[in-house]
PDB file of C-alpha atoms in Angstrom:
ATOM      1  CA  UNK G   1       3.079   1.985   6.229  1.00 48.00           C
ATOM      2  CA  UNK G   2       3.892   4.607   8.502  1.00 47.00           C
ATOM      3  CA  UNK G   3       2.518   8.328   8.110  1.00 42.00           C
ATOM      4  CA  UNK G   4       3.681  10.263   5.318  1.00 39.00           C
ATOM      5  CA  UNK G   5       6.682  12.512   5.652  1.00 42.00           C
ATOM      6  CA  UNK G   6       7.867  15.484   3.917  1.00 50.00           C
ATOM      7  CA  UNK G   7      10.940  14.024   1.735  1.00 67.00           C
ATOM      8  CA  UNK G   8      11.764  10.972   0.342  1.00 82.00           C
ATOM      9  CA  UNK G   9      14.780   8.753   1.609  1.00 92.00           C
ATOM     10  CA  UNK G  10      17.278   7.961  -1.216  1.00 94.00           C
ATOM     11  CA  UNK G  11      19.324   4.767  -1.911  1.00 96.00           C
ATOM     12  CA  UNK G  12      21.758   5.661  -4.681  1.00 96.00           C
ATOM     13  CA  UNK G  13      23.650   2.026  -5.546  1.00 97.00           C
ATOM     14  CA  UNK G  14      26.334   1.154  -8.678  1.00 97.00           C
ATOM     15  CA  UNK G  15      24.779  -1.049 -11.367  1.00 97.00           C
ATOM     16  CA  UNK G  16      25.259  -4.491 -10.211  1.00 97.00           C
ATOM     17  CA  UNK G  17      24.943  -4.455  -6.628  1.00 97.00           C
ATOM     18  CA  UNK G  18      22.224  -5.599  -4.198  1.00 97.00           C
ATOM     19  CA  UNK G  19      20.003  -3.073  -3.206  1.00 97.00           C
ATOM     20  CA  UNK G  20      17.582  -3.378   0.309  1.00 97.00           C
ATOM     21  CA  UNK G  21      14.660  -1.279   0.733  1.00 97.00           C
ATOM     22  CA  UNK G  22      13.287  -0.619   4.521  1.00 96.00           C
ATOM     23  CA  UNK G  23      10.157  -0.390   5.451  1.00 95.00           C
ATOM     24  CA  UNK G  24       8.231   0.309   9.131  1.00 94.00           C
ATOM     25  CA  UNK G  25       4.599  -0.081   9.403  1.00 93.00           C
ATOM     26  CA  UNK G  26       2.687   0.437  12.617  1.00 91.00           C
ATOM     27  CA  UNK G  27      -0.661  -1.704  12.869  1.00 89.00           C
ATOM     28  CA  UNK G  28      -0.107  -4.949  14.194  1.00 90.00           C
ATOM     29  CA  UNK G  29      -3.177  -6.056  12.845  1.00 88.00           C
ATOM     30  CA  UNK G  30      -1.587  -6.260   9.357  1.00 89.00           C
ATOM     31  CA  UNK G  31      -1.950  -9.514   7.897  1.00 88.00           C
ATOM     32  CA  UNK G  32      -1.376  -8.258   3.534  1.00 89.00           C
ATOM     33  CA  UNK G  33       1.706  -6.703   2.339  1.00 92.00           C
ATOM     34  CA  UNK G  34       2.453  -5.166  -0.389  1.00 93.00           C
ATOM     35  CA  UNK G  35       5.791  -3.387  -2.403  1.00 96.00           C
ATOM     36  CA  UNK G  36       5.013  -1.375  -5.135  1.00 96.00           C
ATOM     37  CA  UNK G  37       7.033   0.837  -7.846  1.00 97.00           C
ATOM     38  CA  UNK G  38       6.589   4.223  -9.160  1.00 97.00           C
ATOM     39  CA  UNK G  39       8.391   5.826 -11.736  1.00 96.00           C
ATOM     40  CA  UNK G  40       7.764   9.426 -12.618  1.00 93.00           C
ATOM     41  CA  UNK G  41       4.309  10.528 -13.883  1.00 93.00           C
ATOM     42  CA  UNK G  42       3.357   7.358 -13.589  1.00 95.00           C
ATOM     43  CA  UNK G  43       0.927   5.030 -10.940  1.00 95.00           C
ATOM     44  CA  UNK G  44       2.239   2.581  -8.770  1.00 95.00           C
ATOM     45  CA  UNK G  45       2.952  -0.902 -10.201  1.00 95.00           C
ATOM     46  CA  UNK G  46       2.902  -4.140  -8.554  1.00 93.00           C
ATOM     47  CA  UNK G  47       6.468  -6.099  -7.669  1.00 95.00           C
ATOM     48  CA  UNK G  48       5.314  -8.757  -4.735  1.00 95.00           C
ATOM     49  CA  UNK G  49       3.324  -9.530  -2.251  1.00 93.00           C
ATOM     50  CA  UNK G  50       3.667 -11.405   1.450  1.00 94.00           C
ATOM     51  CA  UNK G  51       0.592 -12.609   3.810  1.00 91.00           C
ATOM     52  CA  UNK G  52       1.378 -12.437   7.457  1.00 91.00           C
ATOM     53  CA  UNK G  53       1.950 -15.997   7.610  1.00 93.00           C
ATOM     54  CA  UNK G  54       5.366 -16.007   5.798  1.00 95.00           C
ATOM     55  CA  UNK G  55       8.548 -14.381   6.851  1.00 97.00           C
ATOM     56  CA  UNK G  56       9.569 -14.298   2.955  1.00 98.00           C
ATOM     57  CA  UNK G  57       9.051 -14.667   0.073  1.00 98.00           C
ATOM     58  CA  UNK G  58      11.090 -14.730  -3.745  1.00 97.00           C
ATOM     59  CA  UNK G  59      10.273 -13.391  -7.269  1.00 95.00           C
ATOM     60  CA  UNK G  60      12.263 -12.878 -10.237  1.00 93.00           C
ATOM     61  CA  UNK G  61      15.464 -10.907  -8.846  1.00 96.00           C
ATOM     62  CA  UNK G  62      13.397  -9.639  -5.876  1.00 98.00           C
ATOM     63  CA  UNK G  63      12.767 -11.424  -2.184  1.00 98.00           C
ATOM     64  CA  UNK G  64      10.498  -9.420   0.277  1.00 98.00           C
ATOM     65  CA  UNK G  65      11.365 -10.466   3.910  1.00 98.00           C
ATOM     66  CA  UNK G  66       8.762  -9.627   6.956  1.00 97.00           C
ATOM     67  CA  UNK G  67       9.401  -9.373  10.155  1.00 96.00           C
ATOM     68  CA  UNK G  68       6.345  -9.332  12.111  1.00 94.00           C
ATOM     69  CA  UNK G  69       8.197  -9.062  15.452  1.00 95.00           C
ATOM     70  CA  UNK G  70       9.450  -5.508  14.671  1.00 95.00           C
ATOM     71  CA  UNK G  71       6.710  -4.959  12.415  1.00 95.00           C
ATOM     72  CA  UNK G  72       9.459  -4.396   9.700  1.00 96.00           C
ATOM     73  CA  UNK G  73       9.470  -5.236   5.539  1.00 96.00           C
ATOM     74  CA  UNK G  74      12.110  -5.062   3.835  1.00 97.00           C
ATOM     75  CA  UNK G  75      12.306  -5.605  -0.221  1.00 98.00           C
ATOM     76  CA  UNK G  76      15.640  -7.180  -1.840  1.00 98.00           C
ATOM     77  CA  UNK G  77      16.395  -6.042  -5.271  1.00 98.00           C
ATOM     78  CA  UNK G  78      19.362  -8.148  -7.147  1.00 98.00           C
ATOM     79  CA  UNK G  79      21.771  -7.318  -9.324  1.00 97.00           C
ATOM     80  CA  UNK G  80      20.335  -4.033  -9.834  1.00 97.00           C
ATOM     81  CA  UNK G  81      19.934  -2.274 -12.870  1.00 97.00           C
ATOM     82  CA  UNK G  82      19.623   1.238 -14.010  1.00 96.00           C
ATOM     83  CA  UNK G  83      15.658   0.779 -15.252  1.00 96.00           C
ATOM     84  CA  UNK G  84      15.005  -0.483 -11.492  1.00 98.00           C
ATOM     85  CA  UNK G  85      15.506   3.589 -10.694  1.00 97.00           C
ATOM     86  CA  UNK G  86      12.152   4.649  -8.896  1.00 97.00           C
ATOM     87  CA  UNK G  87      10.812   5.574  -5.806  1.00 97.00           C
ATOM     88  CA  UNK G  88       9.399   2.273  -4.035  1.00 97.00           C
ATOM     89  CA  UNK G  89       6.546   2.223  -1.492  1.00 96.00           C
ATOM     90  CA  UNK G  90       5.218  -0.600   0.599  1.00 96.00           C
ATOM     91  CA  UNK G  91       1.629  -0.843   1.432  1.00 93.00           C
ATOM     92  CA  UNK G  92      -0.044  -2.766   4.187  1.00 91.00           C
ATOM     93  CA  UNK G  93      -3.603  -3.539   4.477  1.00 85.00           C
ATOM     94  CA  UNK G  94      -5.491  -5.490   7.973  1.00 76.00           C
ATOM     95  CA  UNK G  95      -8.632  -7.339   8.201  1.00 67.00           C
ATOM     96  CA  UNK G  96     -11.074  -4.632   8.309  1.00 53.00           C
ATOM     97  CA  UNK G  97     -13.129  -5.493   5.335  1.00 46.00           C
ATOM     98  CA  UNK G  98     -12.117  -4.684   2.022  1.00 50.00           C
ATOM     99  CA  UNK G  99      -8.784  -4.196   0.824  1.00 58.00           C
ATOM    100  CA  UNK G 100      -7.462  -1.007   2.057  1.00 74.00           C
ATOM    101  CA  UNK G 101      -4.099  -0.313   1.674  1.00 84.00           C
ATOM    102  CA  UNK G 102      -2.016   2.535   3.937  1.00 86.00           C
ATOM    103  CA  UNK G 103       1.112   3.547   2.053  1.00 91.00           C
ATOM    104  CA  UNK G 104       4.535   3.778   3.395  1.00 91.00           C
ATOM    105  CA  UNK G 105       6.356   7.265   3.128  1.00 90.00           C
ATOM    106  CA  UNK G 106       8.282   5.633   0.288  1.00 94.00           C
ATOM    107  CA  UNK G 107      12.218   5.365  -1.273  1.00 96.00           C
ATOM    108  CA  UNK G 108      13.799   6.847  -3.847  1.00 96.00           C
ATOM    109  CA  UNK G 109      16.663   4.298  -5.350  1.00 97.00           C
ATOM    110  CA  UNK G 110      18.953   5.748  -8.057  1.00 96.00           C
ATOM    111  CA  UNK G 111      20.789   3.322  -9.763  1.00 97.00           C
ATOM    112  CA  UNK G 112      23.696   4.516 -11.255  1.00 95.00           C
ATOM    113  CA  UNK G 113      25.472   2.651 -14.370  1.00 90.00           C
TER     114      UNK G 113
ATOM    115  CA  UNK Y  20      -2.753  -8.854 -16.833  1.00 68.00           C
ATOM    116  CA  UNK Y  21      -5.119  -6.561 -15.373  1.00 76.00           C
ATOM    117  CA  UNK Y  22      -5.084  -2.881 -16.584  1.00 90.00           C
ATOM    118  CA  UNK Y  23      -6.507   0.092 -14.677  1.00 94.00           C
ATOM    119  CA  UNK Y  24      -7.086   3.279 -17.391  1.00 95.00           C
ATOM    120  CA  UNK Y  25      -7.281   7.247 -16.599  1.00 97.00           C
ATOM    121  CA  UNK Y  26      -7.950   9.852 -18.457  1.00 97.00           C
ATOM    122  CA  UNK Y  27      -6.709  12.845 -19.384  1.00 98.00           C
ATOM    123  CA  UNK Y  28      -3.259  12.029 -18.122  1.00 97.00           C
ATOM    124  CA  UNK Y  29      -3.059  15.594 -17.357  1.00 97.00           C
ATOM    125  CA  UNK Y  30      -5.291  18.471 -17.274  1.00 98.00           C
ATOM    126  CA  UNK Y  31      -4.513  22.126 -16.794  1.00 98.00           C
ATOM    127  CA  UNK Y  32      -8.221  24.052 -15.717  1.00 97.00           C
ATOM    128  CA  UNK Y  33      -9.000  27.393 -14.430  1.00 97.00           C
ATOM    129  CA  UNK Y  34      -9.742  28.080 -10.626  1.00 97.00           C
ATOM    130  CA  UNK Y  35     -13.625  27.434 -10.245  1.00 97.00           C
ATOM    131  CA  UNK Y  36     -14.232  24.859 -12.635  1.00 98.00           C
ATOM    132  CA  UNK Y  37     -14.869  21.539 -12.667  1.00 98.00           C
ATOM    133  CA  UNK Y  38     -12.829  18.308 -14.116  1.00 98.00           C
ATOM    134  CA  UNK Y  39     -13.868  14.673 -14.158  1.00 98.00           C
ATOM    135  CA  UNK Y  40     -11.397  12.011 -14.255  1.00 98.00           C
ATOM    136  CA  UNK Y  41     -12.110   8.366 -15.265  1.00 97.00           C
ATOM    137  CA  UNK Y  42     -10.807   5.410 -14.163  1.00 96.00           C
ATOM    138  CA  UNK Y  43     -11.644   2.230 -16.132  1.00 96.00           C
ATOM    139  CA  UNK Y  44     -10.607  -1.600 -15.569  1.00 93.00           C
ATOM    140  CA  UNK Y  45     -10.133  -2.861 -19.012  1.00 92.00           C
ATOM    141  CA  UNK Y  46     -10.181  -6.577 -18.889  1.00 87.00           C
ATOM    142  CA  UNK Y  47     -12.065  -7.009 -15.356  1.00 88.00           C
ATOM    143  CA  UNK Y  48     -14.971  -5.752 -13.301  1.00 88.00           C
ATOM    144  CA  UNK Y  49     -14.094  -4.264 -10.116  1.00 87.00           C
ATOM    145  CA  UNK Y  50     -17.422  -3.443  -7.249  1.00 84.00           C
ATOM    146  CA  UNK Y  51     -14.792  -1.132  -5.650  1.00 87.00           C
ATOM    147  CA  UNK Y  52     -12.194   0.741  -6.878  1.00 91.00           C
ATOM    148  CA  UNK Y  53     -10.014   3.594  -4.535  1.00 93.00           C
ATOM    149  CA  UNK Y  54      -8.972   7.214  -5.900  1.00 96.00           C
ATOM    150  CA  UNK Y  55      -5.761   8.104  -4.103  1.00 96.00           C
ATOM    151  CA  UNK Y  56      -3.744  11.671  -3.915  1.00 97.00           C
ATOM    152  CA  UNK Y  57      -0.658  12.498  -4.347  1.00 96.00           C
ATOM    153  CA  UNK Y  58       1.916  15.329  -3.748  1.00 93.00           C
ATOM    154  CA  UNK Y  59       5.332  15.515  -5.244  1.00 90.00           C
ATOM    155  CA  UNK Y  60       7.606  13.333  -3.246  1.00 89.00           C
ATOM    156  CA  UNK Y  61       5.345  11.902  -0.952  1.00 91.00           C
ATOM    157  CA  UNK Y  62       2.957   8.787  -0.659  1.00 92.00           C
ATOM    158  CA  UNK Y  63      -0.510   8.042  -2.035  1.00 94.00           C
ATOM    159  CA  UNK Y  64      -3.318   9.298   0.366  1.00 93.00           C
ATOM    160  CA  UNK Y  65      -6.418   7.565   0.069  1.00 93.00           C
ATOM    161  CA  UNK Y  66      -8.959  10.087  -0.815  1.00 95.00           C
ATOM    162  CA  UNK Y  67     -12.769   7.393  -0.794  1.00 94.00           C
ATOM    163  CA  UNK Y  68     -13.729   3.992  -1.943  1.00 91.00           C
ATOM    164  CA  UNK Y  69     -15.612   3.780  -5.086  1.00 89.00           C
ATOM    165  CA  UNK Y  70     -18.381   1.567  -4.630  1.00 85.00           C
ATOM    166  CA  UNK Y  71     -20.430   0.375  -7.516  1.00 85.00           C
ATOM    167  CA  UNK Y  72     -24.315   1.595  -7.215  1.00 84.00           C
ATOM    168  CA  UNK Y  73     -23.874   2.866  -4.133  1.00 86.00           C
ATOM    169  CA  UNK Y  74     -21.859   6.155  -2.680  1.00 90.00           C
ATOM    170  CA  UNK Y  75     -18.481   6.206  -1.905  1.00 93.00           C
ATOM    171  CA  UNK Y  76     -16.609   6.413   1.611  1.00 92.00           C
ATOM    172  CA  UNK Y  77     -14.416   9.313   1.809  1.00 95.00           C
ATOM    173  CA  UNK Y  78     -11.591   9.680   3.915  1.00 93.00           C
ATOM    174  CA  UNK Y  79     -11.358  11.829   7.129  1.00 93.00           C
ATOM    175  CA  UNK Y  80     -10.821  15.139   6.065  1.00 94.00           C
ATOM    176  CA  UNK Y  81     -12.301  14.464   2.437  1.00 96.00           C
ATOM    177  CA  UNK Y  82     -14.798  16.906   1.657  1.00 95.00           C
ATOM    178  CA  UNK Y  83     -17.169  15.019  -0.594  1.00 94.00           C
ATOM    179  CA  UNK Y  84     -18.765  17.769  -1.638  1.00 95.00           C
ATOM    180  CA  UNK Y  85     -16.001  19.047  -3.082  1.00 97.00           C
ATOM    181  CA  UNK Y  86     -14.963  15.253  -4.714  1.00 97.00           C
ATOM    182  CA  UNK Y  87     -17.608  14.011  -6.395  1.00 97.00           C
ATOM    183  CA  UNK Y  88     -17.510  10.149  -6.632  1.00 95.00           C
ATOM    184  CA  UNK Y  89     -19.879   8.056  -9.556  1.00 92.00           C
ATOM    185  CA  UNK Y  90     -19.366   4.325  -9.773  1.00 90.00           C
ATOM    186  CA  UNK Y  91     -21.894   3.537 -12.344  1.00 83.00           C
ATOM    187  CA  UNK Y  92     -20.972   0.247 -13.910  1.00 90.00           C
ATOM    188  CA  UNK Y  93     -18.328  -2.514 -12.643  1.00 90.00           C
ATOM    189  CA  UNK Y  94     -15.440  -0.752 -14.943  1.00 93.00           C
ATOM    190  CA  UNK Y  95     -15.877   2.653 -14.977  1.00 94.00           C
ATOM    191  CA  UNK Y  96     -15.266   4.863 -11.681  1.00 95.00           C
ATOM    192  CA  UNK Y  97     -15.234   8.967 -12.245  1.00 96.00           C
ATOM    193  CA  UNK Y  98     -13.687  11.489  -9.744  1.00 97.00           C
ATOM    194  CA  UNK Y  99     -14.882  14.873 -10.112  1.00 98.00           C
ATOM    195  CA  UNK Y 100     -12.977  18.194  -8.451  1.00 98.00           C
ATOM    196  CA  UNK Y 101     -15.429  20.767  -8.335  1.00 97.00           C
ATOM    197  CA  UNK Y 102     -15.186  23.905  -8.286  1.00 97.00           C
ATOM    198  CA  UNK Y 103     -11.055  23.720  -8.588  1.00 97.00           C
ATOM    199  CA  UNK Y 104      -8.944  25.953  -6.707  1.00 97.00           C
ATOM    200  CA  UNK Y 105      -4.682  25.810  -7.394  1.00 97.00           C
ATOM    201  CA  UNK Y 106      -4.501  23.675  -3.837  1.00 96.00           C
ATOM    202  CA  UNK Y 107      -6.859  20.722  -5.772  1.00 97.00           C
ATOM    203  CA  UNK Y 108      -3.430  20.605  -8.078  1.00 97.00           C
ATOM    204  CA  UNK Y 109      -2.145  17.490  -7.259  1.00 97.00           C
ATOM    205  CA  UNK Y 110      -1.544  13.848  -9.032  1.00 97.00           C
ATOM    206  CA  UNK Y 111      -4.698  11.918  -8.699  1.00 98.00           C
ATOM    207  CA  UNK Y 112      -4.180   8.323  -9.153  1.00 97.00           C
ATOM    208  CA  UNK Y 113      -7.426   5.414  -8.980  1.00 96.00           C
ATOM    209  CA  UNK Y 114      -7.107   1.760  -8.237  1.00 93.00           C
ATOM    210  CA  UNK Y 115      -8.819  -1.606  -8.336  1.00 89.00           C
ATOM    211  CA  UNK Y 116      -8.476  -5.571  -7.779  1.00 77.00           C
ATOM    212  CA  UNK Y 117      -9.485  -8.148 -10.268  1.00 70.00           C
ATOM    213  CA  UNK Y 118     -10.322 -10.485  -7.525  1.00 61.00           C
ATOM    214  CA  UNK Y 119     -13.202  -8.710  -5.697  1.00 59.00           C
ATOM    215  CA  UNK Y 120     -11.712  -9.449  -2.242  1.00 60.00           C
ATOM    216  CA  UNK Y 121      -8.842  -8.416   0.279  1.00 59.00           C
ATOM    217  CA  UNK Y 122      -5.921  -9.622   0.881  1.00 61.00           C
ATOM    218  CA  UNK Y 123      -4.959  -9.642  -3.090  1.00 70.00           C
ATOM    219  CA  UNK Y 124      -3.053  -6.597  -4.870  1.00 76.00           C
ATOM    220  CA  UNK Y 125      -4.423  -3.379  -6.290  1.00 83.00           C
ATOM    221  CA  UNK Y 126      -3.803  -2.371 -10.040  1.00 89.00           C
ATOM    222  CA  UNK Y 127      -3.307   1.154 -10.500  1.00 94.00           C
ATOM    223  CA  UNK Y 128      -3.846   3.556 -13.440  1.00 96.00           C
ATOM    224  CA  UNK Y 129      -1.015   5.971 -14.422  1.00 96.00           C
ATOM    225  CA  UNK Y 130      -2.310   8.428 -12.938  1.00 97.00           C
ATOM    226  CA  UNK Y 131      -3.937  12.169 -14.024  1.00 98.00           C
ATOM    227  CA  UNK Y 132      -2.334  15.245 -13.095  1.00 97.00           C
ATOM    228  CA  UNK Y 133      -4.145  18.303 -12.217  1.00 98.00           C
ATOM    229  CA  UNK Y 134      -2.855  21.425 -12.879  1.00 97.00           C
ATOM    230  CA  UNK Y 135      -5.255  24.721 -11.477  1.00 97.00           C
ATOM    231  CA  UNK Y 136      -4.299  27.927 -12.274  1.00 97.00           C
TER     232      UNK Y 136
END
């Protein structure tokens, strides 16, 4: 992901809807993708994962799409619900060895009933 | 699935002592596992790579003096803050993969959050 910033983005969407989450990161060397969800006071947990050699990929009411191009990620949440409130990072690792993973800045999404 | 464990969950310590935080993997062994910081509302900063019978790799800017590292069995990682000061507060979270290589997802523990006064 790119550097960290100082504040967290928000997506606030209605119960129900489709909600996208954006993501930048910056090496081109990254070939491992990751999203991840955090609620509060608690770690990071696991929702998908892409290799560099798909453009997307689908899991139960989430589809992360990668554009290498634009070095872009972006993770699809459907039919949203209020326990899907959390701040989501994605996470990109390159071949340098062992799995290393550099964090996005992260999104807040507030999913409102 | 795989579970990564910390304790305390929270700790609240004076400024100029020390806390240790574990991080176990409960149903897997993991040769490397990764202790991350992170301030409220921003992202996880790796802080070193815990590798198993050997020392860790810290992080630019990372003083490991002042982090102490022990990997001293395939499940059980500690991070030590010595010496706290209120800056060290923060919310420490560890990490590790079942799988041993790259390219496959990192488990993380719920975290332990340090509170210096």
């Amino acid at each position: 992901g790119e550097s960290v910033g100082l504040h967290l983005p928000t997506l606030s969407v209605q119960e129900g809807d489709n909600s996208i989450i954006n993501c930048a990161y910056s090496n081109s060397a990254s070939d491992y993708f990751i999203w991840y969800k955090q609620e509060s006071g608690k770690g990071p947990q696991f929702i998908i994962d892409i290799r560099s050699n798909m453009d997307k990929r689908q899991g139960q009411r989430v589809t992360v799409l990668l554009n290498k191009t634009v070095k872009h990620l972006s993770l699809q949440i459907a039919a949203t619900q209020p326990g899907d409130s959390a701040v989501y990072f994605c996470a990109d690792s390159f071949p340098s060895g062992y799995s290393t993973l550099t964090f996005g800045k992260g999104t807040m999404l507030l999913v409102s009933p | 699935g795989a579970v990564v464990s910390q304790h305390p969950s929270w700790v609240i310590c004076k400024s100029g002592t020390s806390v240790k935080i574990e991080c176990r993997s409960l149903d897997f062994q993991a040769t490397t596992m990764f202790w991350y910081r992170q301030f409220p509302k921003q992202s996880l900063m790796l802080m070193a790579t815990s590798n198993e019978g050997s020392k860790a790799t810290y992080e630019q800017g990372v003083e490991k003096d002042k982090f102490l590292i022990n990997h001293a069995s395939l499940t059980l990682s500690t991070l030590t803050v010595t010496s706290a000061h209120p800056e060290d507060s923060s919310f420490y979270i560890c990490s590790a993969s079942p799988y041993g290589e790259r390219n496959s997802p990192l488990h993380f523990g719920n975290g332990t959050r340090l509170t210096v006064t």
